[in-house]
Coordinates of C-alpha atoms in Angstrom, one line a residue:
M4 CA 17.3 -16.8 5.5
R5 CA 19.8 -19.5 4.4
Y6 CA 23.4 -19.3 5.6
L7 CA 25.7 -19.2 2.6
P8 CA 29.3 -19.1 3.6
K9 CA 31.9 -17.7 1.1
S10 CA 35.6 -17.8 1.5
Q11 CA 37.9 -15.2 0.0
S12 CA 39.1 -17.6 -2.7
E13 CA 35.4 -18.3 -3.6
R14 CA 34.7 -14.6 -3.9
R15 CA 37.8 -14.2 -6.1
E16 CA 36.7 -17.0 -8.3
M17 CA 33.2 -15.5 -8.7
L18 CA 34.6 -12.1 -9.5
D19 CA 37.0 -13.6 -12.1
A20 CA 34.1 -15.4 -13.7
I21 CA 32.2 -12.2 -14.3
G22 CA 35.3 -10.2 -15.2
A23 CA 35.1 -7.8 -12.2
K24 CA 38.3 -6.6 -10.5
S25 CA 36.7 -6.2 -7.0
I26 CA 33.4 -6.2 -5.2
E27 CA 33.6 -2.4 -5.3
T28 CA 33.4 -2.6 -9.1
L29 CA 29.9 -4.1 -8.7
F30 CA 28.7 -1.0 -6.9
E31 CA 30.3 1.7 -9.1
T32 CA 26.9 2.9 -10.3
I33 CA 25.9 3.8 -6.7
P34 CA 27.1 7.3 -5.8
A35 CA 30.0 7.0 -3.3
K36 CA 28.1 9.1 -0.7
Y37 CA 25.5 6.4 -0.4
R38 CA 27.9 3.5 0.1
L39 CA 28.8 2.3 3.6
R40 CA 32.5 2.5 4.2
E41 CA 32.8 1.1 7.7
P42 CA 31.6 -2.3 9.1
L43 CA 28.1 -2.6 10.4
K44 CA 27.8 -1.7 14.0
L45 CA 27.2 -5.2 15.2
P46 CA 28.9 -7.2 17.9
G47 CA 30.9 -10.2 17.1
P48 CA 32.0 -12.7 16.1
L49 CA 29.3 -14.5 18.0
S50 CA 28.2 -18.1 18.3
E51 CA 24.9 -19.2 16.8
M52 CA 23.2 -19.2 20.3
E53 CA 24.7 -15.7 21.0
I54 CA 23.4 -14.4 17.7
I55 CA 19.9 -15.8 18.5
D56 CA 20.0 -14.2 22.0
Y57 CA 21.2 -10.9 20.5
F58 CA 18.3 -10.7 18.0
K59 CA 15.7 -11.7 20.6
A60 CA 17.0 -8.8 22.8
R61 CA 16.7 -6.4 19.8
A62 CA 13.2 -7.7 19.1
A63 CA 12.2 -7.1 22.7
E64 CA 13.1 -3.4 22.2
N65 CA 10.3 -3.0 19.7
S66 CA 7.0 -1.4 20.7
R67 CA 5.6 -4.3 22.7
G68 CA 3.2 -3.0 25.3
Y69 CA 2.6 0.2 23.3
T70 CA -0.7 1.2 21.7
S71 CA -0.5 2.5 18.2
F72 CA -2.7 5.0 16.4
L73 CA -0.6 4.9 13.2
G74 CA -2.2 4.1 9.9
A75 CA -1.4 6.1 6.8
G76 CA -1.4 3.2 4.3
V77 CA -0.4 0.4 6.7
Y78 CA -3.2 -1.0 8.9
Q79 CA -3.4 -3.3 11.8
H80 CA -6.5 -5.6 11.6
V81 CA -7.6 -8.9 12.9
R82 CA -6.1 -12.0 11.4
S83 CA -7.1 -15.7 11.6
V84 CA -4.7 -18.5 12.5
V85 CA -6.6 -20.4 9.8
T86 CA -5.0 -18.2 7.1
D87 CA -1.5 -19.0 8.2
A88 CA -2.2 -22.7 8.5
L89 CA -3.5 -22.8 4.9
V90 CA -0.9 -20.6 3.2
Q91 CA 1.9 -22.6 4.8
R92 CA 0.9 -25.8 3.0
G93 CA 3.6 -27.0 0.7
E94 CA 1.5 -26.6 -2.4
F95 CA 1.5 -22.8 -1.8
L96 CA 4.4 -21.9 0.3
T97 CA 6.7 -19.8 -1.9
S98 CA 7.4 -16.1 -1.5
Y99 CA 8.1 -15.9 -5.2
T100 CA 5.6 -15.6 -8.0
P101 CA 4.6 -19.0 -9.5
Y102 CA 6.2 -18.6 -13.0
Q103 CA 4.5 -21.8 -14.3
A104 CA 1.1 -21.4 -12.7
E105 CA -0.2 -23.4 -15.7
I106 CA 1.0 -26.6 -14.1
S107 CA -1.0 -26.0 -10.9
Q108 CA -4.7 -25.9 -10.9
G109 CA -4.7 -24.9 -7.3
T110 CA -2.6 -21.9 -7.9
L111 CA -4.6 -20.9 -10.9
Q112 CA -7.8 -21.2 -8.9
G113 CA -6.3 -19.1 -6.1
I114 CA -5.5 -16.4 -8.6
F115 CA -8.9 -16.6 -10.2
E116 CA -10.7 -16.3 -6.8
F117 CA -8.5 -13.4 -5.8
Q118 CA -9.3 -11.5 -9.1
T119 CA -13.0 -12.2 -8.6
L120 CA -13.0 -10.9 -5.0
M121 CA -11.1 -7.7 -6.1
S122 CA -13.5 -7.1 -8.9
Q123 CA -16.5 -7.4 -6.6
L124 CA -14.9 -5.1 -4.0
T125 CA -14.0 -2.4 -6.5
G126 CA -17.1 -2.6 -8.6
Q127 CA -14.9 -3.1 -11.7
E128 CA -15.2 -5.7 -14.4
V129 CA -11.7 -7.2 -14.2
A130 CA -8.8 -7.2 -11.7
N131 CA -5.2 -8.5 -12.1
A132 CA -3.1 -10.5 -9.7
S133 CA -1.2 -8.7 -8.6
M134 CA 1.4 -5.8 -8.3
Y135 CA 4.1 -5.1 -5.7
D136 CA 2.0 -2.8 -3.6
G137 CA -0.5 0.1 -3.8
S138 CA 2.1 2.6 -4.8
T139 CA 3.3 0.6 -7.8
A140 CA -0.3 -0.3 -8.7
L141 CA -1.1 3.4 -8.8
T142 CA 1.9 4.3 -11.0
E143 CA 1.2 1.4 -13.4
S144 CA -2.4 2.6 -13.5
V145 CA -1.2 6.0 -14.6
L146 CA 1.0 4.4 -17.3
M147 CA -2.0 2.4 -18.4
A148 CA -4.0 5.6 -18.8
E149 CA -1.2 7.1 -20.8
R150 CA -1.3 4.2 -23.2
I151 CA -5.1 4.2 -23.5
T152 CA -5.4 8.0 -24.1
R153 CA -2.0 8.6 -25.8
R154 CA -1.7 11.7 -23.6
H155 CA 1.3 12.4 -21.4
R156 CA 0.0 14.6 -18.7
V157 CA -1.6 13.5 -15.4
L158 CA -3.2 15.5 -12.7
V159 CA -2.8 14.1 -9.2
A160 CA -4.6 15.3 -6.0
K161 CA -2.4 16.5 -3.2
T162 CA -4.6 14.3 -1.0
V163 CA -3.1 11.2 -2.5
H164 CA -0.6 9.4 -0.3
P165 CA 2.6 11.5 -0.5
E166 CA 4.8 8.4 -0.8
Y167 CA 2.6 7.0 -3.6
R168 CA 3.1 10.4 -5.4
E169 CA 6.9 10.1 -5.0
V170 CA 6.9 6.6 -6.6
L171 CA 4.9 8.0 -9.5
K172 CA 7.3 10.9 -9.9
T173 CA 10.2 8.5 -9.9
Y174 CA 8.7 6.5 -12.7
A175 CA 7.7 9.6 -14.6
K176 CA 11.1 11.2 -14.5
H177 CA 12.5 9.3 -17.5
L178 CA 9.2 8.4 -19.3
G179 CA 8.2 11.8 -20.6
L180 CA 5.2 11.8 -18.3
H181 CA 4.2 15.2 -16.8
V182 CA 2.8 14.9 -13.3
E183 CA 1.0 18.0 -11.9
E184 CA -0.7 18.3 -8.6
F185 CA -3.9 20.1 -7.5
G186 CA -5.1 21.1 -4.0
F187 CA -7.8 20.5 -1.6
T188 CA -10.5 22.4 0.2
A189 CA -11.4 23.0 3.9
S190 CA -13.4 19.8 3.8
G191 CA -10.2 17.8 3.2
Q192 CA -11.5 16.8 -0.3
V193 CA -10.1 17.6 -3.7
D194 CA -10.7 21.2 -4.9
L195 CA -13.0 20.4 -7.8
S196 CA -13.2 24.1 -8.9
A197 CA -9.4 24.1 -9.2
L198 CA -9.5 20.9 -11.2
R199 CA -12.0 22.3 -13.6
T200 CA -9.8 25.3 -14.3
E201 CA -6.9 23.1 -15.1
A202 CA -6.1 22.3 -18.8
L203 CA -7.9 19.0 -18.5
N204 CA -8.1 18.6 -22.3
E205 CA -4.6 17.3 -22.5
A206 CA -4.7 15.1 -19.4
A207 CA -4.5 11.3 -19.6
A208 CA -5.9 10.9 -16.1
V209 CA -7.1 12.5 -12.9
V210 CA -5.8 10.6 -9.9
V211 CA -7.5 10.8 -6.5
Q212 CA -7.5 8.6 -3.4
S213 CA -10.5 7.7 -1.3
P214 CA -10.4 7.6 1.7
N215 CA -7.6 10.0 1.0
F216 CA -4.4 10.6 2.9
F217 CA -6.2 12.8 5.4
G218 CA -8.7 10.0 6.0
V219 CA -11.5 11.8 4.1
L220 CA -13.8 10.2 1.6
E221 CA -13.8 11.8 -1.8
K222 CA -17.0 12.4 -3.9
L223 CA -16.0 10.6 -7.0
G224 CA -19.1 11.3 -9.1
P225 CA -18.3 15.0 -9.9
I226 CA -14.6 14.3 -10.3
A227 CA -15.3 11.5 -12.9
E228 CA -17.7 13.8 -14.7
A229 CA -15.1 16.5 -15.0
A230 CA -12.4 14.1 -16.1
H231 CA -14.6 12.3 -18.7
A232 CA -15.8 15.6 -20.2
A233 CA -12.2 16.3 -21.0
G234 CA -11.5 12.9 -22.4
A235 CA -9.4 11.9 -19.3
L236 CA -9.7 8.8 -17.2
L237 CA -10.4 8.8 -13.5
I238 CA -8.0 6.7 -11.4
D239 CA -9.1 6.0 -7.8
C240 CA -6.5 4.8 -5.3
V241 CA -7.6 2.8 -2.3
S242 CA -5.0 2.2 0.4
E243 CA -7.6 1.1 3.0
P244 CA -9.7 -1.5 1.2
L245 CA -11.7 -2.4 4.3
S246 CA -13.6 0.8 3.7
L247 CA -15.2 -0.9 0.7
G248 CA -17.0 -3.1 3.2
I249 CA -19.2 -0.2 4.0
V250 CA -18.5 2.5 1.4
R251 CA -20.0 2.3 -2.1
P252 CA -17.5 0.8 -4.6
P253 CA -15.7 3.3 -6.9
Q254 CA -17.7 2.4 -10.0
E255 CA -17.2 5.9 -11.4
A256 CA -13.5 5.3 -11.7
D257 CA -12.0 3.9 -15.0
I258 CA -9.1 2.3 -13.1
V259 CA -8.8 1.4 -9.4
A260 CA -5.4 1.0 -7.8
L261 CA -5.7 -0.8 -4.6
E262 CA -3.5 -1.9 -1.7
A263 CA -5.0 -5.1 -0.1
Q264 CA -2.7 -5.3 2.9
S265 CA -5.6 -4.8 5.3
F266 CA -7.0 -8.3 4.4
G267 CA -5.0 -10.6 6.5
V268 CA -1.4 -9.3 5.8
P269 CA 0.2 -8.1 9.0
P270 CA 2.2 -4.8 9.1
S271 CA 5.9 -5.8 8.7
Y272 CA 8.2 -2.8 8.3
G273 CA 8.3 -2.0 4.6
G274 CA 6.2 -4.9 3.3
P275 CA 5.5 -7.1 1.5
F276 CA 2.2 -5.8 0.4
V277 CA -0.4 -6.7 -2.2
G278 CA -1.1 -4.2 -5.0
V279 CA -4.0 -4.6 -7.3
I280 CA -5.3 -3.0 -10.5
A281 CA -9.0 -3.3 -11.4
T282 CA -10.6 -1.7 -14.4
R283 CA -13.1 -2.0 -17.2
E284 CA -12.9 -5.0 -19.5
K285 CA -12.3 -2.8 -22.6
F286 CA -9.0 -1.7 -21.0
V287 CA -7.8 -5.2 -20.1
R288 CA -5.1 -5.5 -22.8
Q289 CA -3.4 -2.4 -21.4
M290 CA -3.4 -3.7 -17.9
P291 CA -0.1 -5.0 -16.5
G292 CA 0.2 -8.3 -14.6
R293 CA -1.7 -11.4 -15.5
L294 CA -5.1 -12.9 -15.5
A295 CA -6.3 -16.4 -14.7
G296 CA -9.5 -17.4 -16.4
E297 CA -12.1 -20.2 -16.0
A298 CA -12.4 -22.7 -18.8
L299 CA -13.7 -26.2 -19.7
D300 CA -11.5 -29.0 -20.8
A301 CA -12.3 -31.4 -23.7
E302 CA -14.5 -33.5 -21.4
G303 CA -16.4 -30.5 -20.2
R304 CA -14.8 -30.3 -16.8
R305 CA -14.2 -27.0 -15.0
G306 CA -10.6 -25.8 -15.0
F307 CA -8.5 -22.7 -14.8
C308 CA -5.8 -21.4 -17.2
L309 CA -3.6 -18.4 -17.5
T310 CA -5.7 -16.2 -19.9
L311 CA -3.7 -13.0 -20.3
A312 CA -0.1 -12.1 -19.4
T313 CA 1.2 -8.7 -20.6
R314 CA 4.5 -9.3 -18.7
E315 CA 7.8 -9.2 -20.3
Q316 CA 8.5 -12.8 -19.6
H317 CA 5.7 -13.9 -21.8
I318 CA 5.8 -11.5 -24.7
R319 CA 8.4 -9.5 -26.6
R320 CA 10.1 -7.2 -24.1
E321 CA 9.4 -4.1 -26.2
K322 CA 5.7 -5.0 -26.2
A323 CA 5.4 -5.5 -22.5
T324 CA 3.2 -3.1 -20.6
S325 CA 5.2 -3.3 -17.4
N326 CA 8.6 -4.4 -16.2
I327 CA 7.1 -5.6 -12.9
C328 CA 8.4 -9.2 -13.1
T329 CA 7.2 -10.7 -9.9
N330 CA 4.8 -10.1 -7.1
E331 CA 3.8 -11.4 -3.7
A332 CA 1.5 -14.1 -5.0
L333 CA 1.5 -15.9 -1.6
Y334 CA 0.0 -12.7 0.0
A335 CA -2.6 -12.6 -2.7
L336 CA -3.6 -16.0 -1.5
V337 CA -3.6 -14.7 2.1
V338 CA -6.0 -12.0 1.0
T339 CA -8.3 -14.6 -0.7
I340 CA -8.4 -16.8 2.3
H341 CA -9.0 -13.9 4.7
L342 CA -11.9 -12.5 2.7
C343 CA -13.5 -16.0 2.2
L344 CA -13.3 -16.5 6.0
L345 CA -14.9 -13.1 6.6
G346 CA -17.6 -13.4 4.0
K347 CA -19.8 -10.5 3.0
E348 CA -21.4 -10.0 6.4
G349 CA -18.2 -10.4 8.2
L350 CA -16.5 -7.8 6.0
R351 CA -19.4 -5.4 6.5
E352 CA -19.4 -6.0 10.3
L353 CA -15.6 -5.4 10.5
A354 CA -15.9 -2.1 8.5
A355 CA -18.8 -1.0 10.8
Q356 CA -16.6 -1.6 13.9
N357 CA -13.9 0.6 12.4
L358 CA -16.4 3.3 11.7
S359 CA -17.9 3.1 15.1
K360 CA -14.7 3.2 17.0
T361 CA -13.4 6.1 14.9
R362 CA -16.5 8.1 15.6
F363 CA -15.9 7.5 19.3
A364 CA -12.3 8.6 19.0
Q365 CA -13.3 11.7 17.2
E366 CA -15.8 12.7 19.9
E367 CA -13.2 12.0 22.7
L368 CA -10.5 14.1 21.1
R369 CA -12.9 16.9 20.1
K370 CA -13.7 17.4 23.8
I371 CA -10.0 18.3 24.6
P372 CA -9.5 22.1 24.8
G373 CA -7.2 23.2 22.0
V374 CA -7.7 20.1 19.9
A375 CA -9.6 20.5 16.6
L376 CA -10.7 18.3 13.7
P377 CA -9.9 20.6 10.8
F378 CA -11.6 18.8 8.0
S379 CA -15.3 18.5 7.6
G380 CA -15.5 15.7 5.1
A381 CA -16.8 12.2 6.0
T382 CA -14.1 9.7 7.2
F383 CA -13.7 6.0 7.6
N384 CA -11.1 4.8 10.1
E385 CA -8.7 7.7 9.9
F386 CA -9.1 11.4 10.6
T387 CA -6.9 14.5 11.0
V388 CA -6.5 16.3 14.3
E389 CA -4.9 19.7 14.9
F390 CA -3.0 20.4 18.1
P391 CA -2.1 23.9 19.5
R392 CA 1.6 22.7 19.4
P393 CA 3.7 20.8 16.8
A394 CA 2.5 17.2 16.3
D395 CA 6.0 15.8 16.6
E396 CA 6.3 17.4 20.0
M397 CA 3.0 15.9 21.1
N398 CA 4.1 12.5 19.9
Q399 CA 7.3 12.5 21.8
K400 CA 5.4 13.1 25.0
L401 CA 2.9 10.4 24.1
L402 CA 5.7 7.9 23.8
A403 CA 6.5 8.4 27.5
E404 CA 2.9 7.1 28.1
K405 CA 3.6 4.0 25.9
I406 CA 1.4 5.5 23.1
I407 CA 2.5 5.6 19.5
G408 CA 0.7 8.8 18.5
P409 CA -0.9 9.8 15.3
L410 CA 1.2 10.4 12.2
A411 CA 2.6 13.9 12.2
L412 CA 1.7 15.5 8.9
G413 CA 4.5 18.2 8.9
K414 CA 6.9 15.8 7.2
Y415 CA 4.7 15.8 4.1
Y416 CA 2.9 19.1 4.5
P417 CA 5.2 21.5 6.3
E418 CA 2.4 24.1 6.5
H419 CA 0.4 21.6 8.6
S420 CA 3.1 20.8 11.3
K421 CA 0.4 20.9 14.0
R422 CA -1.8 18.4 12.4
A423 CA -1.6 14.6 12.6
L424 CA -3.4 11.6 11.2
V425 CA -5.2 9.3 13.7
C426 CA -6.0 5.7 12.8
V427 CA -8.4 3.6 14.8
T428 CA -9.3 0.0 13.8
E429 CA -11.3 -2.8 15.3
V430 CA -8.2 -3.9 17.2
T431 CA -8.0 -0.6 19.1
P432 CA -9.6 -1.1 22.5
R433 CA -12.1 1.6 23.6
A434 CA -10.1 1.9 26.9
E435 CA -6.9 2.8 24.8
I436 CA -8.8 5.5 22.9
E437 CA -9.8 7.0 26.3
R438 CA -6.2 6.7 27.5
L439 CA -5.0 8.6 24.4
A440 CA -7.5 11.3 25.1
A441 CA -6.6 11.5 28.7
S442 CA -2.8 11.6 27.9
L443 CA -3.3 14.4 25.4
R444 CA -5.4 16.4 27.9
K445 CA -2.6 15.9 30.5
I446 CA 0.2 16.9 28.1
L447 CA -1.7 20.1 27.0
A448 CA -2.6 21.1 30.5
A449 CA 1.0 20.7 31.7
N450 CA 2.2 23.8 29.8

C-alpha cells in the first residue's frame, strides 16, 4: 500500500472543496453504533523499521505449524510458482479490471481463454469474466433468472452456503425479490418432495449447490426436471470447482454460478476471489459482466475483441444488468494459467487425490467411538461429522494439538451444534489425517 501523508491543513482543504464541515460528516449515513470512537489499539508512533518488525511479529502469531481441516467455500490447493511469475509481468499486473481491454490483445486473449475454460468445466455454452466472487455470482444469476422469466420469487435450498444466501437476501431486500428456502433429507441432499409441493409455478428459479455446504453432491437431474416443468430455471452453485475434474458437469442447470478460487488463488482472509457465471447462449444478453470474442481482422488474422458488455460503464445506466463495476481480472488470469498448467489429466488426477484422501479421512473418523457421519449422500473433498459433544468445544481442544478443526455448523444451523464440516485436499498429508483421528479419540476418551 502506498504511503499518502496528509496534514491537517490538507484535510481541511479537501473538506472545503467538497463542502463538508468535518470528516464525521462523510460518515453520517453509517449508524453511530458501528463507528469507532477511540483510536485503533496500535502501538506508536513507531519508526519504519519498528513498524515492519511489529507486523512480522503479528504475522508470526498466525497459524504456522498448524494443520487445517477448514474448507466451506475457501480451499487450500497446490499452486505453481510459474503462475506467480507470469501474472507479475508488467503487461498483466494490475489488481483493477482492465477498463480498456480493447487496446491489449494479450488481455483480451486471457479473458477469452478463461471464458473457454469455464464453459468447458461447467458444460455450459458461454461464461463471463468475471464477478467479485461466488456469492455475488450466485446473486447475479438469480437476478438474471428474474429478468428472463419475469417472475419475482426464488426457491433456495438450505444446503446452499449460508453466507451466499445472506448475500442474496441483502440484494433481494430492496429489489422486490422474494427468497424462500426449502430443506434437506437425511442424505444431506435437497428434499425433492418438499420442492415439488412448493408453488413452483410462480418461481423464477430453483437454486441448489453441488457439492453443497455439507459436502454432499446433489442429483441435479430430478431437480431440473421439477423446475423446468414449472417454467423455472435451475441455478447450480459450485463453490469447489475442482470437483468438476471428476464429477459430471452440471449440464442440467440453466445457469451455473461458480467460485474459481480453488484454481491457483491462495486463501487470503476475505479474498479476493473469482466469481463466474456460465449459462446457455440464448440467455447471454441477460448475463452481467462482459465477454471477449475471437474474430478475424481485415487481413484474415486471428484476433480478439470485447464482444458483449452489459455493464453500466458501457451502456445506459438504466439498461445495465448489473452494477458490478469491477472484478479481480488478474485472478481470472491466475485461474487460466493454473488450469493450463494442470491440463485435463492433471485436473482429473488432482480431483482423484482429493477424493481418495477424503475417503481415507472418513474411514479414520468413522472408527472413533461416538463419531458419526450423519449424511449418506456421496461427497467430494468435504463431509459432515457428528460428535457426541458440541463441535465448538471439540475444536477448542484440537487447537491445543495445533489442529484447526472442522467448521462447526452450529453457527449456521443451531440445531446441528454437534456437527462439523471436515475438508481434506491434496495438500493434507495422510499422517495429519491420522493425527486428527488420534487427537479426537484422545479428547473423547478424556471425559
